Structures are given as C-alpha cells and as structure tokens.
Amino acid sequence: QQPVQSPQAVILREGEDAVINCSSSKALYSVHWYRQKHGEAPVFLMILLKGGEQKGHDKISASFNEKKQQSSLYLTASQLSYSGTYFCGTAGGCNFNKFYFGSGTKLNVKP
Amino acid sequence: GAGVSQSPSNKVTEKGKDVELRCDPISGHTALYWYRQSLGQGLEFLIYFQGNSAPDKSGLPSDRFSAERTGGSVSTLTIQRTQQEDSAVYLCASRPGVGTGGTEAFFGQGTRLTVV
C-alpha cells in the first residue's frame, strides 16, 4: 500500500535538474508531494488529482499518470533551499481514508 | 489555533513506562492522522480518525499502542510499556475531512520520543 519512491537519494550542484518518481500498486485518486527539512515538519508542495494533470510553481512541477499509477516531481535549476527529503503521499479515494507516504527521497543541493 | 499543535515537543521516558502524546488539529478539521518517523526514515502510517471514530487502525504496530479522539478535536496517542524501538518522532496531521481528497494535510511539529 505504501508508494515506492526513487531514487532514495540525490546529490546535485546548484542549477542542476532532478526528477523524483513515485509509483503505487493500487489505483490512485490523488498524489501529494511534501518536502521535509531536517528537524522540521513536512511542508506541502502540491496535490495532483486524477485526470493526468500537471502542476508547478516556480521551478518545481509534477505530473500524475493515473493509468500508470505514477507521479513524478521535477526540480529544475535547483537552489540550495531545495535540499531536504521529498515524500509523495497517495490516497486511493476522495475520502482520503488511507493516506500513505513513500519512504522519501533525500535531496542535497550543493553550491 | 492557527496550525496543528503537538505536545510535548520532546519526551524522554524509561523503558516500561506509559506515555501520552497529544495532537490538537486545526479547528474544523475532521480528519486526523498519526504517523511515526524513525531516524532518517519515512512516514509510517499509524491510525486515521474521521471525527471521533477510527475507521482505520491497521497501522498500529502492537496492542501497546492506542489512540482516541474526543469531541472531534484533540487526539491522544498512548503507548503502554514503552520499548526502545518505540523511540521516534510522532507526527500528527489534519485535513478538512470527508470528500476533500484534493486538499492538503497539515502537519504538526511532532513529538520526539526517546525511550531509555
């Protein structure tokens, strides 16, 4: 039930791009992306709903392919502030009863 | 309150003691979740409340763990006879509720539990 994230860790130089993937063995209603910095609570980035939508703000965007039960988070021209652990959360229904998170992807952006 | 509030922020307890962790969700949020995060690990789902009922307790790791929610607001996670492997950060999250699957979950700052 827990979505699978890949890669587990990424090291980037400032300005480089990264893609984080999230896949589920179950049908998905929505995919949520969060970022957690060390010692802090996870912070919401964006939600993607069924319909294959793509969203983005600033240089962070995401896509959701419900047929493949996959979502990808795209970070372009990475900044130092992007460092942290990224989690995808998946819900199987609109009632959100079961909301599971992946194991996380640790992103380290270096100068 | 303005956000999800958890208390205490830190708790050190002796092995075998019981502990209670508290979560005060955002006012009006009917859905409440508890997660456990071990050092450097992901978010392990523990339990979900809709109002005062817990339709999904499947994530509770053992019968030493229990949770309740009263008045559709504050929730308490109780761990009895704590073990060292219970050491982790316990995070609470809330969201508006049923039929709002497209809305974000708001997290508290967590309670860091250390069992010595």
PDB file of N, CA, C and O in Angstrom, chain B residues 23-57:
ATOM      1  N   CYS B  23      -2.343  15.679  20.255  1.00  0.00           N
ATOM      2  CA  CYS B  23      -2.421  16.416  18.991  1.00  0.00           C
ATOM      3  C   CYS B  23      -3.681  17.275  19.002  1.00  0.00           C
ATOM      4  O   CYS B  23      -4.785  16.767  19.235  1.00  0.00           O
ATOM      5  N   ASP B  24      -3.494  18.545  18.742  1.00  0.00           N
ATOM      6  CA  ASP B  24      -4.613  19.488  18.643  1.00  0.00           C
ATOM      7  C   ASP B  24      -4.683  19.955  17.192  1.00  0.00           C
ATOM      8  O   ASP B  24      -3.844  20.743  16.751  1.00  0.00           O
ATOM      9  N   PRO B  25      -5.653  19.450  16.417  1.00  0.00           N
ATOM     10  CA  PRO B  25      -5.666  19.758  14.981  1.00  0.00           C
ATOM     11  C   PRO B  25      -6.175  21.165  14.709  1.00  0.00           C
ATOM     12  O   PRO B  25      -6.621  21.881  15.605  1.00  0.00           O
ATOM     13  N   ILE B  26      -6.126  21.535  13.445  1.00  0.00           N
ATOM     14  CA  ILE B  26      -6.668  22.820  13.035  1.00  0.00           C
ATOM     15  C   ILE B  26      -8.187  22.800  13.261  1.00  0.00           C
ATOM     16  O   ILE B  26      -8.851  21.798  12.952  1.00  0.00           O
ATOM     17  N   SER B  27      -8.708  23.879  13.795  1.00  0.00           N
ATOM     18  CA  SER B  27     -10.131  23.968  14.105  1.00  0.00           C
ATOM     19  C   SER B  27     -10.974  23.676  12.862  1.00  0.00           C
ATOM     20  O   SER B  27     -10.727  24.235  11.781  1.00  0.00           O
ATOM     21  N   GLY B  28     -11.926  22.764  13.025  1.00  0.00           N
ATOM     22  CA  GLY B  28     -12.807  22.426  11.910  1.00  0.00           C
ATOM     23  C   GLY B  28     -12.342  21.267  11.064  1.00  0.00           C
ATOM     24  O   GLY B  28     -13.090  20.739  10.244  1.00  0.00           O
ATOM     25  N   HIS B  29     -11.107  20.845  11.264  1.00  0.00           N
ATOM     26  CA  HIS B  29     -10.603  19.691  10.512  1.00  0.00           C
ATOM     27  C   HIS B  29     -11.116  18.408  11.149  1.00  0.00           C
ATOM     28  O   HIS B  29     -10.837  18.121  12.313  1.00  0.00           O
ATOM     29  N   THR B  30     -11.853  17.623  10.361  1.00  0.00           N
ATOM     30  CA  THR B  30     -12.445  16.414  10.930  1.00  0.00           C
ATOM     31  C   THR B  30     -11.558  15.182  10.752  1.00  0.00           C
ATOM     32  O   THR B  30     -11.731  14.192  11.443  1.00  0.00           O
ATOM     33  N   ALA B  31     -10.631  15.239   9.824  1.00  0.00           N
ATOM     34  CA  ALA B  31      -9.743  14.098   9.594  1.00  0.00           C
ATOM     35  C   ALA B  31      -8.419  14.329  10.301  1.00  0.00           C
ATOM     36  O   ALA B  31      -7.842  15.411  10.219  1.00  0.00           O
ATOM     37  N   LEU B  32      -7.955  13.295  10.987  1.00  0.00           N
ATOM     38  CA  LEU B  32      -6.714  13.409  11.752  1.00  0.00           C
ATOM     39  C   LEU B  32      -5.915  12.125  11.579  1.00  0.00           C
ATOM     40  O   LEU B  32      -6.465  11.027  11.610  1.00  0.00           O
ATOM     41  N   TYR B  33      -4.607  12.282  11.367  1.00  0.00           N
ATOM     42  CA  TYR B  33      -3.723  11.146  11.113  1.00  0.00           C
ATOM     43  C   TYR B  33      -2.550  11.180  12.090  1.00  0.00           C
ATOM     44  O   TYR B  33      -2.047  12.253  12.421  1.00  0.00           O
ATOM     45  N   TRP B  34      -2.105   9.992  12.483  1.00  0.00           N
ATOM     46  CA  TRP B  34      -0.869   9.848  13.243  1.00  0.00           C
ATOM     47  C   TRP B  34       0.136   9.065  12.398  1.00  0.00           C
ATOM     48  O   TRP B  34      -0.216   8.043  11.790  1.00  0.00           O
ATOM     49  N   TYR B  35       1.367   9.553  12.384  1.00  0.00           N
ATOM     50  CA  TYR B  35       2.457   8.871  11.698  1.00  0.00           C
ATOM     51  C   TYR B  35       3.639   8.755  12.659  1.00  0.00           C
ATOM     52  O   TYR B  35       3.794   9.550  13.580  1.00  0.00           O
ATOM     53  N   ARG B  36       4.477   7.769  12.384  1.00  0.00           N
ATOM     54  CA  ARG B  36       5.710   7.607  13.149  1.00  0.00           C
ATOM     55  C   ARG B  36       6.886   7.713  12.185  1.00  0.00           C
ATOM     56  O   ARG B  36       6.859   7.113  11.102  1.00  0.00           O
ATOM     57  N   GLN B  37       7.885   8.464  12.584  1.00  0.00           N
ATOM     58  CA  GLN B  37       9.068   8.628  11.748  1.00  0.00           C
ATOM     59  C   GLN B  37      10.305   8.293  12.572  1.00  0.00           C
ATOM     60  O   GLN B  37      10.690   9.054  13.460  1.00  0.00           O
ATOM     61  N   SER B  38      10.896   7.150  12.265  1.00  0.00           N
ATOM     62  CA  SER B  38      12.152   6.783  12.911  1.00  0.00           C
ATOM     63  C   SER B  38      13.279   7.558  12.261  1.00  0.00           C
ATOM     64  O   SER B  38      13.132   8.071  11.147  1.00  0.00           O
ATOM     65  N   LEU B  39      14.418   7.619  12.942  1.00  0.00           N
ATOM     66  CA  LEU B  39      15.526   8.461  12.500  1.00  0.00           C
ATOM     67  C   LEU B  39      15.903   8.172  11.051  1.00  0.00           C
ATOM     68  O   LEU B  39      16.231   7.045  10.686  1.00  0.00           O
ATOM     69  N   GLY B  40      15.820   9.204  10.225  1.00  0.00           N
ATOM     70  CA  GLY B  40      16.217   9.077   8.831  1.00  0.00           C
ATOM     71  C   GLY B  40      15.290   8.241   7.963  1.00  0.00           C
ATOM     72  O   GLY B  40      15.637   7.933   6.826  1.00  0.00           O
ATOM     73  N   GLN B  41      14.136   7.902   8.502  1.00  0.00           N
ATOM     74  CA  GLN B  41      13.213   7.036   7.766  1.00  0.00           C
ATOM     75  C   GLN B  41      11.997   7.803   7.249  1.00  0.00           C
ATOM     76  O   GLN B  41      11.864   9.008   7.458  1.00  0.00           O
ATOM     77  N   GLY B  42      11.122   7.071   6.581  1.00  0.00           N
ATOM     78  CA  GLY B  42       9.911   7.672   6.040  1.00  0.00           C
ATOM     79  C   GLY B  42       8.819   7.808   7.070  1.00  0.00           C
ATOM     80  O   GLY B  42       9.032   7.617   8.269  1.00  0.00           O
ATOM     81  N   LEU B  43       7.634   8.125   6.615  1.00  0.00           N
ATOM     82  CA  LEU B  43       6.480   8.348   7.477  1.00  0.00           C
ATOM     83  C   LEU B  43       5.634   7.073   7.515  1.00  0.00           C
ATOM     84  O   LEU B  43       5.023   6.690   6.527  1.00  0.00           O
ATOM     85  N   GLU B  44       5.615   6.442   8.672  1.00  0.00           N
ATOM     86  CA  GLU B  44       4.873   5.196   8.851  1.00  0.00           C
ATOM     87  C   GLU B  44       3.464   5.515   9.350  1.00  0.00           C
ATOM     88  O   GLU B  44       3.292   6.084  10.428  1.00  0.00           O
ATOM     89  N   PHE B  45       2.461   5.134   8.579  1.00  0.00           N
ATOM     90  CA  PHE B  45       1.069   5.381   8.943  1.00  0.00           C
ATOM     91  C   PHE B  45       0.694   4.567  10.178  1.00  0.00           C
ATOM     92  O   PHE B  45       0.941   3.372  10.233  1.00  0.00           O
ATOM     93  N   LEU B  46       0.075   5.235  11.156  1.00  0.00           N
ATOM     94  CA  LEU B  46      -0.353   4.539  12.370  1.00  0.00           C
ATOM     95  C   LEU B  46      -1.854   4.396  12.432  1.00  0.00           C
ATOM     96  O   LEU B  46      -2.393   3.293  12.547  1.00  0.00           O
ATOM     97  N   ILE B  47      -2.564   5.528  12.364  1.00  0.00           N
ATOM     98  CA  ILE B  47      -4.010   5.497  12.548  1.00  0.00           C
ATOM     99  C   ILE B  47      -4.633   6.742  11.948  1.00  0.00           C
ATOM    100  O   ILE B  47      -3.979   7.781  11.824  1.00  0.00           O
ATOM    101  N   TYR B  48      -5.897   6.602  11.583  1.00  0.00           N
ATOM    102  CA  TYR B  48      -6.642   7.693  10.973  1.00  0.00           C
ATOM    103  C   TYR B  48      -7.968   7.851  11.711  1.00  0.00           C
ATOM    104  O   TYR B  48      -8.615   6.869  12.040  1.00  0.00           O
ATOM    105  N   PHE B  49      -8.363   9.082  11.982  1.00  0.00           N
ATOM    106  CA  PHE B  49      -9.657   9.396  12.575  1.00  0.00           C
ATOM    107  C   PHE B  49     -10.483  10.228  11.608  1.00  0.00           C
ATOM    108  O   PHE B  49      -9.968  11.147  10.967  1.00  0.00           O
ATOM    109  N   GLN B  50     -11.754   9.908  11.542  1.00  0.00           N
ATOM    110  CA  GLN B  50     -12.729  10.775  10.887  1.00  0.00           C
ATOM    111  C   GLN B  50     -13.725  11.134  11.990  1.00  0.00           C
ATOM    112  O   GLN B  50     -14.508  10.293  12.416  1.00  0.00           O
ATOM    113  N   GLY B  51     -13.694  12.392  12.412  1.00  0.00           N
ATOM    114  CA  GLY B  51     -14.451  12.740  13.609  1.00  0.00           C
ATOM    115  C   GLY B  51     -13.851  12.022  14.793  1.00  0.00           C
ATOM    116  O   GLY B  51     -12.627  12.003  14.966  1.00  0.00           O
ATOM    117  N   ASN B  52     -14.693  11.382  15.602  1.00  0.00           N
ATOM    118  CA  ASN B  52     -14.202  10.653  16.766  1.00  0.00           C
ATOM    119  C   ASN B  52     -13.948   9.181  16.489  1.00  0.00           C
ATOM    120  O   ASN B  52     -13.422   8.475  17.353  1.00  0.00           O
ATOM    121  N   SER B  53     -14.330   8.725  15.311  1.00  0.00           N
ATOM    122  CA  SER B  53     -14.172   7.300  15.026  1.00  0.00           C
ATOM    123  C   SER B  53     -12.892   7.043  14.240  1.00  0.00           C
ATOM    124  O   SER B  53     -12.426   7.895  13.483  1.00  0.00           O
ATOM    125  N   ALA B  54     -12.382   5.852  14.441  1.00  0.00           N
ATOM    126  CA  ALA B  54     -11.128   5.468  13.784  1.00  0.00           C
ATOM    127  C   ALA B  54     -11.405   4.305  12.838  1.00  0.00           C
ATOM    128  O   ALA B  54     -11.272   3.146  13.234  1.00  0.00           O
ATOM    129  N   PRO B  55     -11.783   4.609  11.591  1.00  0.00           N
ATOM    130  CA  PRO B  55     -12.101   3.529  10.666  1.00  0.00           C
ATOM    131  C   PRO B  55     -10.876   2.723  10.247  1.00  0.00           C
ATOM    132  O   PRO B  55     -11.015   1.634   9.711  1.00  0.00           O
ATOM    133  N   ASP B  56      -9.703   3.258  10.485  1.00  0.00           N
ATOM    134  CA  ASP B  56      -8.504   2.553  10.057  1.00  0.00           C
ATOM    135  C   ASP B  56      -7.467   2.564  11.166  1.00  0.00           C
ATOM    136  O   ASP B  56      -6.821   3.575  11.385  1.00  0.00           O
ATOM    137  N   LYS B  57      -7.325   1.423  11.837  1.00  0.00           N
ATOM    138  CA  LYS B  57      -6.311   1.281  12.885  1.00  0.00           C
ATOM    139  C   LYS B  57      -5.218   0.324  12.446  1.00  0.00           C
ATOM    140  O   LYS B  57      -4.422  -0.150  13.257  1.00  0.00           O
TER     141      LYS B  57
END
